[in-house]
Coordinates of C-alpha atoms and ligand atoms in Angstrom, one line a residue:
M9 CA 220.5 234.1 227.4
T10 CA 218.9 237.0 229.4
T11 CA 218.4 239.8 226.9
H12 CA 217.1 242.3 229.4
E13 CA 215.9 243.0 232.9
V14 CA 212.2 243.6 233.3
V15 CA 211.7 247.0 234.8
N16 CA 209.0 249.7 235.1
Q17 CA 206.2 247.1 234.9
V18 CA 203.4 247.6 237.4
P19 CA 202.8 245.0 240.2
P20 CA 199.5 243.2 240.0
M21 CA 196.6 244.9 241.7
V22 CA 195.7 242.0 244.0
G23 CA 195.7 241.7 247.8
H24 CA 193.5 244.7 248.6
D25 CA 190.1 245.3 250.1
T26 CA 187.7 246.6 247.5
A27 CA 185.6 248.0 250.4
D28 CA 188.5 250.4 251.1
D29 CA 186.3 252.9 249.3
P30 CA 185.4 256.0 251.4
A31 CA 182.4 257.0 249.3
L32 CA 181.0 253.5 249.7
C33 CA 181.6 253.1 253.4
D34 CA 180.3 256.6 254.3
G35 CA 177.2 256.0 252.1
V36 CA 176.5 252.6 253.6
T37 CA 176.5 254.1 257.1
R38 CA 174.4 257.1 256.0
E39 CA 171.8 254.9 254.3
G40 CA 171.3 252.8 257.5
A41 CA 173.5 249.8 256.9
G42 CA 176.6 250.6 259.1
W43 CA 176.0 247.2 260.8
A44 CA 177.0 245.5 257.5
L45 CA 180.5 247.1 257.2
P46 CA 182.5 244.2 258.8
G47 CA 180.9 241.7 256.4
L48 CA 181.4 244.1 253.5
H49 CA 185.1 244.3 254.3
E50 CA 185.4 240.5 254.4
L51 CA 183.7 240.4 250.9
G52 CA 185.9 243.2 249.7
R53 CA 189.1 241.3 250.7
L54 CA 187.8 238.3 248.8
A55 CA 187.0 240.4 245.8
G56 CA 190.4 242.1 245.8
G57 CA 192.2 238.8 246.1
E58 CA 194.2 236.8 243.5
E59 CA 191.8 233.8 243.6
A60 CA 188.7 235.9 242.7
A61 CA 190.5 237.6 239.9
E62 CA 191.6 234.3 238.5
H63 CA 188.0 232.9 238.7
G64 CA 186.8 236.0 236.8
R65 CA 189.4 235.5 234.1
L66 CA 188.7 231.8 233.7
A67 CA 184.9 232.2 233.7
N68 CA 185.3 234.6 230.8
E69 CA 187.9 232.7 228.8
H70 CA 185.8 229.5 229.1
P71 CA 182.3 230.8 228.3
P72 CA 179.3 228.6 228.7
V73 CA 178.4 225.9 226.2
L74 CA 174.9 224.8 225.2
R75 CA 174.1 221.1 225.1
T76 CA 170.7 220.7 223.4
H77 CA 170.7 216.9 223.2
D78 CA 172.2 213.9 225.0
R79 CA 174.3 211.3 223.1
Y80 CA 171.1 209.4 222.3
G81 CA 169.3 212.3 220.8
H82 CA 167.0 213.2 223.7
R83 CA 166.6 216.9 224.4
V84 CA 168.4 218.0 227.5
D85 CA 168.7 221.8 227.1
E86 CA 171.6 222.1 229.5
V87 CA 174.3 224.8 229.8
E88 CA 177.7 223.8 230.9
F89 CA 179.9 226.3 232.8
H90 CA 183.5 226.4 233.8
P91 CA 184.1 225.5 237.5
S92 CA 185.2 229.1 238.1
W93 CA 181.7 230.3 237.2
H94 CA 180.3 228.1 240.0
E95 CA 182.8 229.4 242.5
L96 CA 181.8 233.0 241.7
M97 CA 178.2 232.1 242.0
R98 CA 178.8 230.2 245.3
T99 CA 180.4 233.2 246.9
A100 CA 177.7 235.6 245.6
V101 CA 174.9 233.4 246.9
G102 CA 176.7 232.6 250.1
H103 CA 176.9 236.3 250.9
G104 CA 173.2 236.7 250.1
L105 CA 173.7 239.0 247.1
H106 CA 170.9 237.2 245.3
A107 CA 168.2 237.7 247.9
A108 CA 169.3 238.3 251.5
P109 CA 167.1 241.5 252.1
W110 CA 163.9 239.5 251.6
A111 CA 164.7 237.4 254.6
D112 CA 166.2 240.1 256.8
D113 CA 164.1 242.7 258.6
R114 CA 167.0 245.0 259.5
T115 CA 166.9 248.6 258.4
G116 CA 169.4 249.0 255.5
A117 CA 169.2 245.3 254.4
H118 CA 168.8 246.4 250.7
V119 CA 171.7 248.9 251.1
A120 CA 174.0 246.2 252.5
R121 CA 173.1 244.0 249.6
A122 CA 173.6 246.8 247.1
A123 CA 177.1 247.5 248.6
G124 CA 177.9 243.7 248.4
F125 CA 176.8 243.6 244.8
Y126 CA 179.0 246.6 244.0
L127 CA 182.0 245.0 245.8
W128 CA 181.8 241.5 244.4
R129 CA 182.8 242.2 240.8
P130 CA 185.6 239.9 239.8
D131 CA 183.3 239.1 236.9
A132 CA 180.2 241.0 235.8
G133 CA 178.5 238.1 234.0
H134 CA 177.5 236.1 237.0
G135 CA 175.9 239.2 238.5
C136 CA 173.0 238.7 236.0
P137 CA 171.3 235.7 237.6
I138 CA 172.2 237.1 241.0
S139 CA 170.5 240.3 240.2
M140 CA 167.4 238.6 238.6
T141 CA 166.9 236.4 241.6
Y142 CA 167.0 239.4 243.9
A143 CA 164.6 241.2 241.7
A144 CA 162.1 238.4 241.2
V145 CA 160.9 238.2 244.7
P146 CA 158.6 241.3 244.9
A147 CA 157.0 240.4 241.6
L148 CA 156.4 236.9 242.7
R149 CA 154.6 238.2 245.8
H150 CA 151.8 239.3 243.5
S151 CA 150.7 235.7 243.8
P152 CA 151.1 234.8 247.5
D153 CA 150.6 231.1 247.0
L154 CA 153.6 231.0 244.5
A155 CA 155.6 233.2 246.8
A156 CA 155.0 230.9 249.7
R157 CA 156.1 228.0 247.7
Y158 CA 159.3 229.5 246.1
E159 CA 160.5 232.4 248.2
P160 CA 162.0 230.3 251.0
L161 CA 164.1 228.5 248.4
L162 CA 165.1 231.7 246.5
T163 CA 166.4 233.2 249.8
T164 CA 168.5 230.3 251.1
R165 CA 172.3 230.9 250.9
E166 CA 173.0 227.7 249.1
Y167 CA 174.1 227.6 245.5
D168 CA 172.6 224.3 244.2
F169 CA 173.3 224.1 240.5
G170 CA 171.5 221.6 238.2
L171 CA 168.2 220.8 236.7
R172 CA 166.1 219.1 239.3
P173 CA 162.5 219.7 240.6
P174 CA 162.5 223.0 242.6
H175 CA 161.3 221.3 245.8
A176 CA 164.3 218.9 245.6
K177 CA 166.9 221.7 245.6
R178 CA 168.5 223.5 248.5
G179 CA 168.4 226.8 246.7
L180 CA 166.8 228.3 243.6
L181 CA 167.7 231.0 241.1
A182 CA 165.3 233.0 239.0
G183 CA 165.5 234.6 235.5
M184 CA 163.4 236.9 233.3
S185 CA 161.9 236.4 229.8
M186 CA 160.3 239.4 228.2
T187 CA 162.2 240.3 225.0
E188 CA 160.9 238.7 221.7
K189 CA 162.3 239.0 218.2
Q190 CA 159.8 241.7 217.2
G191 CA 160.3 243.9 220.3
G192 CA 162.2 244.3 223.5
S193 CA 161.4 247.8 224.6
D194 CA 157.8 247.4 223.4
V195 CA 156.9 244.3 225.3
R196 CA 153.2 244.8 224.6
A197 CA 154.1 243.5 221.1
N198 CA 154.8 240.0 222.6
T199 CA 153.2 237.2 220.6
T200 CA 153.8 234.3 222.9
T201 CA 150.4 232.9 223.9
A202 CA 149.2 231.5 227.2
R203 CA 146.2 229.1 227.1
P204 CA 144.4 228.5 230.4
E205 CA 144.0 224.9 231.6
P206 CA 141.2 223.5 233.8
D207 CA 143.6 223.0 236.7
G208 CA 144.4 226.7 236.8
S209 CA 147.8 226.4 235.0
Y210 CA 148.5 227.7 231.5
R211 CA 150.4 226.4 228.5
L212 CA 152.8 228.8 226.7
V213 CA 153.5 228.6 223.0
G214 CA 156.0 231.0 221.4
H215 CA 159.5 232.2 221.8
K216 CA 161.9 234.6 223.6
W217 CA 164.8 236.3 221.8
F218 CA 166.9 237.0 224.9
T219 CA 166.7 235.0 228.1
S220 CA 169.9 235.3 230.1
A221 CA 171.0 232.7 232.6
P222 CA 168.8 230.0 231.1
M223 CA 170.0 227.5 233.7
C224 CA 168.0 229.2 236.3
D225 CA 165.3 227.2 238.0
L226 CA 162.4 229.6 237.4
F227 CA 161.6 232.4 235.0
L228 CA 159.1 235.3 235.2
T229 CA 157.8 235.4 231.7
L230 CA 155.4 237.6 229.8
A231 CA 152.8 236.1 227.5
Q232 CA 149.4 237.0 226.0
A233 CA 146.6 235.4 228.0
P234 CA 142.9 235.8 227.1
G235 CA 142.8 238.9 229.3
G236 CA 145.9 240.5 227.8
L237 CA 149.7 240.5 228.5
T238 CA 150.2 238.6 231.7
C239 CA 153.2 237.6 233.9
F240 CA 153.8 233.9 234.5
L241 CA 156.2 231.7 236.5
V242 CA 157.8 229.1 234.3
P243 CA 159.9 226.4 236.0
R244 CA 162.6 224.6 234.0
V245 CA 161.7 221.3 235.8
L246 CA 158.1 220.4 236.7
P247 CA 157.2 219.1 240.1
D248 CA 157.1 215.5 238.8
G249 CA 160.7 215.8 237.7
T250 CA 160.1 216.0 233.9
R251 CA 161.6 218.9 231.9
N252 CA 159.2 221.7 231.1
P253 CA 159.3 222.0 227.3
M254 CA 161.2 225.2 227.3
R255 CA 163.8 224.7 224.5
L256 CA 167.2 226.4 224.4
M257 CA 167.7 227.1 220.7
R258 CA 171.0 229.0 220.8
L259 CA 173.3 231.0 223.0
K260 CA 174.1 234.6 221.9
D261 CA 177.7 235.4 220.8
K262 CA 178.0 238.7 222.7
L263 CA 180.4 241.7 222.8
G264 CA 181.0 241.2 226.5
N265 CA 179.3 239.5 229.4
R266 CA 180.8 236.4 228.0
S267 CA 180.8 234.3 231.2
N268 CA 177.0 234.6 231.3
A269 CA 174.8 232.6 228.9
S270 CA 172.1 234.5 227.1
A271 CA 169.7 232.2 225.2
E272 CA 167.0 232.2 222.6
I273 CA 164.3 229.9 223.8
E274 CA 161.0 228.4 222.5
Y275 CA 158.0 227.2 224.5
E276 CA 156.3 224.1 223.2
H277 CA 153.2 224.1 225.4
A278 CA 155.4 224.9 228.5
V279 CA 153.6 224.7 231.8
A280 CA 153.2 228.1 233.5
W281 CA 151.5 229.6 236.5
R282 CA 150.0 233.1 236.5
V283 CA 151.6 235.8 238.7
G284 CA 149.2 238.6 239.3
D285 CA 146.1 239.2 237.3
E286 CA 145.6 238.6 233.6
G287 CA 146.3 241.8 231.6
R288 CA 148.5 243.2 234.4
G289 CA 151.8 241.6 233.1
V290 CA 153.8 244.8 232.8
R291 CA 152.4 246.1 236.2
T292 CA 153.5 242.9 237.8
I293 CA 156.9 242.4 236.2
I294 CA 157.9 246.0 236.6
D295 CA 158.5 245.2 240.3
M296 CA 161.3 242.9 239.1
V297 CA 162.5 245.3 236.4
N298 CA 162.9 248.2 238.8
L299 CA 165.3 246.2 240.9
T300 CA 167.3 245.0 238.0
R301 CA 167.5 248.6 236.9
L302 CA 168.9 249.5 240.3
D303 CA 171.5 246.7 239.8
C304 CA 172.4 248.3 236.4
V305 CA 173.3 251.5 238.2
I306 CA 175.2 249.5 240.9
G307 CA 177.1 247.6 238.2
A308 CA 178.0 250.7 236.3
A309 CA 179.2 252.4 239.5
A310 CA 181.2 249.3 240.4
G311 CA 182.7 249.2 236.9
M312 CA 183.8 252.8 237.2
R313 CA 185.3 252.3 240.6
H314 CA 187.3 249.3 239.3
G315 CA 188.4 251.3 236.2
V316 CA 189.6 254.3 238.2
T317 CA 191.4 252.3 240.9
T318 CA 193.2 250.2 238.2
A319 CA 194.2 253.4 236.4
V320 CA 195.5 255.0 239.6
H321 CA 197.3 251.9 240.6
H322 CA 199.1 251.8 237.2
A323 CA 199.9 255.5 237.2
T324 CA 201.3 255.2 240.8
H325 CA 203.9 252.6 239.7
R326 CA 204.7 253.4 236.1
R327 CA 207.4 256.0 235.3
A328 CA 207.7 258.0 232.1
F329 CA 209.9 261.0 231.2
G330 CA 211.7 260.8 234.5
G331 CA 208.8 260.5 237.0
Y332 CA 205.8 258.6 238.0
L333 CA 202.7 259.0 235.7
A334 CA 200.6 259.8 238.8
D335 CA 202.8 262.9 239.4
Q336 CA 202.4 264.3 235.9
P337 CA 199.9 267.2 236.0
L338 CA 197.9 266.1 233.0
M339 CA 197.6 262.5 234.1
R340 CA 196.6 263.8 237.6
N341 CA 193.8 265.7 235.9
V342 CA 192.6 262.5 234.1
L343 CA 192.7 260.4 237.2
A344 CA 190.9 262.9 239.3
D345 CA 188.3 263.5 236.7
L346 CA 187.7 259.7 236.5
A347 CA 187.5 259.6 240.3
V348 CA 185.0 262.4 240.5
E349 CA 182.7 260.5 238.0
S350 CA 183.1 257.3 240.0
E351 CA 182.2 258.9 243.3
A352 CA 179.2 260.7 241.8
A353 CA 177.9 257.3 240.6
T354 CA 178.6 255.6 243.9
V355 CA 176.8 258.3 246.0
L356 CA 173.8 258.2 243.7
M357 CA 173.6 254.4 243.6
L358 CA 173.7 254.3 247.4
R359 CA 170.9 256.9 247.7
L360 CA 168.8 254.8 245.3
A361 CA 169.5 251.7 247.4
G362 CA 168.5 253.6 250.5
A363 CA 165.3 254.7 248.8
T364 CA 164.6 251.1 247.8
D365 CA 165.1 250.0 251.4
R366 CA 162.8 252.6 252.8
S367 CA 160.2 252.2 250.1
A368 CA 160.1 248.4 250.8
R369 CA 159.2 249.4 254.4
G370 CA 156.3 251.5 253.2
D371 CA 157.8 255.0 253.1
E372 CA 155.7 256.8 250.4
G373 CA 158.0 259.8 250.1
E374 CA 160.9 257.5 249.3
T375 CA 158.7 255.6 246.9
A376 CA 158.0 258.8 245.0
F377 CA 161.6 259.8 245.0
K378 CA 162.7 256.4 243.8
R379 CA 160.2 256.4 240.9
L380 CA 162.0 259.4 239.3
A381 CA 165.5 259.1 240.6
L382 CA 165.9 255.5 239.6
A383 CA 165.0 256.2 236.0
V384 CA 167.3 259.2 236.0
G385 CA 170.1 257.2 237.5
K386 CA 169.6 254.3 235.2
Y387 CA 169.9 256.6 232.2
W388 CA 172.8 258.7 233.4
V389 CA 175.2 256.4 235.3
C390 CA 174.9 253.6 232.7
K391 CA 175.5 256.2 229.9
R392 CA 178.6 257.5 231.6
W393 CA 180.3 254.1 232.0
P394 CA 181.6 253.3 228.4
G395 CA 183.5 256.6 228.1
H396 CA 184.9 256.2 231.6
A397 CA 186.0 252.6 230.9
A398 CA 187.8 253.7 227.7
E399 CA 189.6 256.5 229.5
A400 CA 190.6 254.3 232.4
L401 CA 191.9 251.7 229.9
E402 CA 194.0 254.4 228.1
C403 CA 195.7 255.3 231.4
L404 CA 197.5 251.9 231.1
G405 CA 198.7 252.7 227.6
G406 CA 199.2 249.7 225.4
N407 CA 199.0 247.3 228.4
G408 CA 195.4 248.5 228.8
Y409 CA 194.5 247.3 225.4
V410 CA 195.8 243.8 226.1
E411 CA 193.5 241.2 227.5
E412 CA 195.7 240.2 230.4
S413 CA 195.2 243.7 232.0
G414 CA 191.5 242.9 232.4
M415 CA 190.6 246.3 230.9
P416 CA 189.3 245.0 227.6
R417 CA 186.8 242.9 229.5
L418 CA 185.7 245.9 231.5
F419 CA 185.4 248.0 228.3
R420 CA 183.3 245.3 226.5
E421 CA 181.0 245.1 229.5
S422 CA 180.5 248.8 229.8
P423 CA 177.8 249.4 227.1
L424 CA 175.5 246.6 228.4
N425 CA 174.0 248.2 231.5
S426 CA 172.6 251.0 229.3
I427 CA 171.0 248.5 226.9
W428 CA 169.2 246.0 229.1
E429 CA 166.3 246.8 231.4
G430 CA 165.4 249.8 229.3
S431 CA 167.8 251.2 226.8
G432 CA 168.9 254.9 227.0
N433 CA 166.0 256.4 225.2
V434 CA 163.5 254.2 226.9
A435 CA 164.9 255.2 230.3
A436 CA 164.8 258.9 229.4
L437 CA 161.2 258.6 228.2
D438 CA 160.3 256.8 231.4
V439 CA 161.5 259.9 233.3
L440 CA 159.1 262.0 231.2
R441 CA 156.3 259.5 231.9
A442 CA 156.9 259.8 235.6
L443 CA 157.1 263.6 235.5
T444 CA 153.9 264.0 233.5
R445 CA 151.7 261.3 235.2
E446 CA 152.9 261.4 238.8
P447 CA 153.4 265.0 240.0
Q448 CA 154.5 263.8 243.5
V449 CA 157.7 262.4 242.1
L450 CA 159.0 265.8 241.0
A451 CA 158.1 267.2 244.4
A452 CA 160.1 264.4 246.1
Y453 CA 163.1 265.1 243.8
E454 CA 162.9 268.8 244.5
A455 CA 162.8 268.2 248.2
E456 CA 165.9 266.1 248.0
V457 CA 167.8 268.7 246.0
A458 CA 166.5 271.6 248.2
A459 CA 168.2 270.0 251.2
A460 CA 171.5 271.2 249.6
A461 CA 170.2 274.7 248.8
G462 CA 172.6 277.6 249.6
A463 CA 175.6 275.3 250.1
D464 CA 177.1 276.0 246.6
A465 CA 176.1 278.8 244.3
R466 CA 177.0 276.7 241.2
L467 CA 174.5 274.0 242.3
D468 CA 171.8 276.6 243.1
A469 CA 172.2 278.0 239.6
A470 CA 172.0 274.5 238.0
V471 CA 168.8 273.8 240.0
R472 CA 167.2 277.0 238.6
R473 CA 168.2 275.9 235.0
V474 CA 166.5 272.5 235.5
R475 CA 163.3 274.2 236.7
D476 CA 163.3 276.4 233.6
E477 CA 163.8 273.4 231.4
L478 CA 160.8 271.6 232.9
V479 CA 158.5 274.6 232.7
D480 CA 158.7 274.7 228.9
H481 CA 157.0 271.5 227.5
T482 CA 157.8 272.3 223.9
D483 CA 159.5 269.4 222.2
L484 CA 159.9 267.7 225.5
E485 CA 160.3 264.2 224.1
L486 CA 162.9 265.5 221.6
R487 CA 164.8 267.1 224.5
A488 CA 164.4 264.1 226.9
R489 CA 168.0 263.1 227.1
R490 CA 169.1 266.7 227.9
V491 CA 166.4 267.1 230.5
V492 CA 167.3 263.8 232.2
E493 CA 171.0 264.6 232.1
R494 CA 170.4 267.9 233.9
L495 CA 168.2 266.2 236.5
A496 CA 171.0 263.6 237.0
L497 CA 173.8 266.1 237.4
V498 CA 171.9 268.3 239.8
L499 CA 171.0 265.2 241.9
Q500 CA 174.5 264.0 242.0
G501 CA 175.8 267.5 242.7
A502 CA 173.3 267.9 245.6
L503 CA 174.3 264.5 247.1
L504 CA 178.0 265.3 246.8
V505 CA 177.7 268.8 248.3
R506 CA 175.8 267.4 251.3
H507 CA 177.7 264.1 251.8
G508 CA 180.8 263.9 249.7
H509 CA 184.4 264.9 250.3
P510 CA 184.7 268.7 249.8
A511 CA 187.3 268.3 247.1
V512 CA 185.2 265.9 245.1
A513 CA 182.1 268.1 245.5
D514 CA 184.0 271.2 244.5
A515 CA 185.4 269.4 241.4
F516 CA 182.0 268.1 240.5
C517 CA 180.3 271.5 240.7
A518 CA 183.1 273.3 238.9
S519 CA 183.2 270.9 236.0
R520 CA 179.7 269.2 235.7
L521 CA 177.5 272.1 236.9
D522 CA 179.4 275.3 236.2
G523 CA 180.4 274.1 232.7
D524 CA 184.1 274.5 233.2
H525 CA 184.8 271.1 231.6
G526 CA 185.7 269.9 228.2
Q527 CA 184.2 267.0 226.3
A528 CA 186.9 264.5 227.3
Y529 CA 188.0 263.3 230.8
G530 CA 191.0 265.1 232.1
T531 CA 189.6 268.6 231.5
L532 CA 189.0 269.7 235.1
P533 CA 189.7 273.3 235.7
G534 CA 192.7 274.5 237.8
R535 CA 192.8 275.3 241.5
L536 CA 191.2 272.0 242.6
D537 CA 192.5 269.6 245.3
L538 CA 193.4 266.8 242.9
A539 CA 195.6 265.1 245.5
A540 CA 192.7 264.5 247.9
I541 CA 190.5 263.2 245.1
I542 CA 193.1 260.8 243.7
D543 CA 194.0 259.5 247.2
R544 CA 190.4 258.3 247.6
A545 CA 190.8 256.2 244.5
T546 CA 194.2 254.7 245.4
P547 CA 194.0 251.0 246.2
K548 CA 196.0 250.0 249.3
I549 CA 197.8 246.8 248.2
G550 CA 199.1 244.2 250.7
Ligands
FAD629 C1 173.4 240.6 226.9 C2 171.9 240.8 226.9 C3 171.1 240.1 227.8 C4 169.8 240.2 227.8 N1 169.0 239.4 228.7 C5 167.7 239.5 228.7 C6 166.9 238.7 229.5 O1 167.4 237.9 230.3 N2 165.5 238.8 229.5 C7 164.9 239.7 228.6 O2 163.7 239.7 228.6 N3 165.7 240.5 227.8 C8 167.0 240.4 227.8 N4 167.8 241.2 227.0 C9 167.1 242.1 226.0 C10 167.1 243.6 226.4 O3 166.4 243.8 227.5 C11 166.6 244.3 225.1 O4 167.6 244.1 224.1 C12 166.4 245.8 225.4 O5 165.3 245.9 226.2 C13 166.1 246.5 224.1 O6 165.1 245.9 223.3 P1 165.4 245.5 221.8 O7 166.7 244.8 221.7 O8 164.2 244.8 221.2 O9 165.6 246.9 221.1 P2 164.4 247.9 220.5 O10 163.2 247.8 221.5 O11 164.2 247.6 219.1 O12 165.1 249.3 220.7 C14 166.2 249.7 219.8 C15 166.6 251.1 220.1 O13 165.5 252.0 220.0 C16 165.3 252.7 221.1 N5 163.9 253.0 221.3 C17 162.9 252.1 221.6 N6 161.7 252.8 221.7 C18 161.9 254.1 221.4 C19 161.1 255.3 221.4 N7 159.8 255.2 221.6 N8 161.7 256.5 221.1 C20 163.1 256.5 220.9 N9 163.9 255.5 220.9 C21 163.3 254.2 221.2 C22 165.9 251.9 222.3 O14 166.3 252.8 223.3 C23 167.1 251.3 221.6 O15 168.2 252.1 221.6 C24 169.1 241.1 227.0 C25 169.9 241.9 226.1 C26 171.3 241.8 226.1 C27 172.1 242.6 225.2

């Protein structure tokens, strides 16, 4: 018996191109990677397709399983993944998201990769090893002999899963082990020891409390050598084919990021090779951390884009009180406000990717800009994501609270980018450190903002307020979040005024800089061009 006809349910949001994103495409071209657009659209169509969405769902509903021993009791320390995880990884590696810029001299290679990483988000969890592999390369280059041995295998486009000696594999992945039980932010408190051996290698004894993607082939690891905290390369399998005694103790039961394995590990005299000098561990691994921080910003911007496009799609097809939700004035305010936040994140992440690209080519001005702007962006864009995800979810009503919508997964993922690679306070304090120790970084930031001077009076006034805030050093640490927030908003405002759609820039300045905005999303003031803003966040299905 048919009890009812199903009506007013929204069609699935599949069959679109996630690169159909004007802020992304304009920014990719502006930052020097226009040549990458055809490939990005190809990846965007894959990402917006039904198959990718299904792999994302399955990889999360069947999280990784740790196998510590084989049936005979031998330690194996393996992690088993659902086939969908491997499919997601294969696509990411095949498109070079894990390392392509290190083997590509073209201007904008890091921007192209950043855009690909932003687009390919059917699942956030597998982005972790992809990001860490990308980030490991510049740190590894502190030891040219190790880089010569491993970089060619890190940059191939072959996903070759399984624990085998690195030289016997067609492609490698790299992870990062810093956090210990007694401290993650304060890595100088690490207690893992590194004892030098006559052959130049070291033996590590100790533990790590968080090591994500433990099935990677290599890890950059911090440990206390005789000369102080030092960075090491630790392979899972030694050149002779034996397992390095790096034991996987447990996998974490996490809020989100469930497709990805995050392990507790112990080193039982694990073989390691030094990367960089003894005592320079933080200075060495920071080259890796800075790139994973960039990926935190990219991931948060991507999450916001996914959230707002899903919300707009739903509101465009769902009717209530005699009309489509997307036509109701208050819903239009919410959708436009979410879209403004998303575009502000996208324009900033692309500017940071452009700075990364130019800095990698020796541009000192861009290196200075990146030093400050990356810490500012890591703090602010990641901090904005959870509220954005919650509001986007609510646009779907009760359906948004149900797993099948994908929104609970997005919501659970959203606090993570602010925690790892330097939690909110640590990122804010890093901004102060840069400001006080490296005066050139503020000059580079001010030059960037000055390029928009005179274009919008609300922006000009906000720039003056930031300057006043920085002149007074009283209680600066106490005020760090407020200072960084203002730096972020002014930078986003300047970028949108110069490069963004006029309606988006106007809404951003009116709400975020001029103060005409409430605490919740959906509190944009009147007289803004909401239609133009929402149109830019509307996915074109089919
Ligand atoms: C899912 C997941 C995966 C992870 N994967 C990895 C990995 O692969 N490799 C790895 O090395 N680590 C990994 N981490 C660990 C992560 O980087 C740390 O959790 C993070 O750096 C914070 O360290 P902590 O947990 O020790 O917190 P703590 O350092 O104890 O910090 C707790 C809180 O105090 C704040 N705080 C710290 N210092 C100050 C200060 N001076 N002033 C004010 N506030 C302060 C922090 O901002 C934070 O909010 C992972 C974490 C998660 C959640």
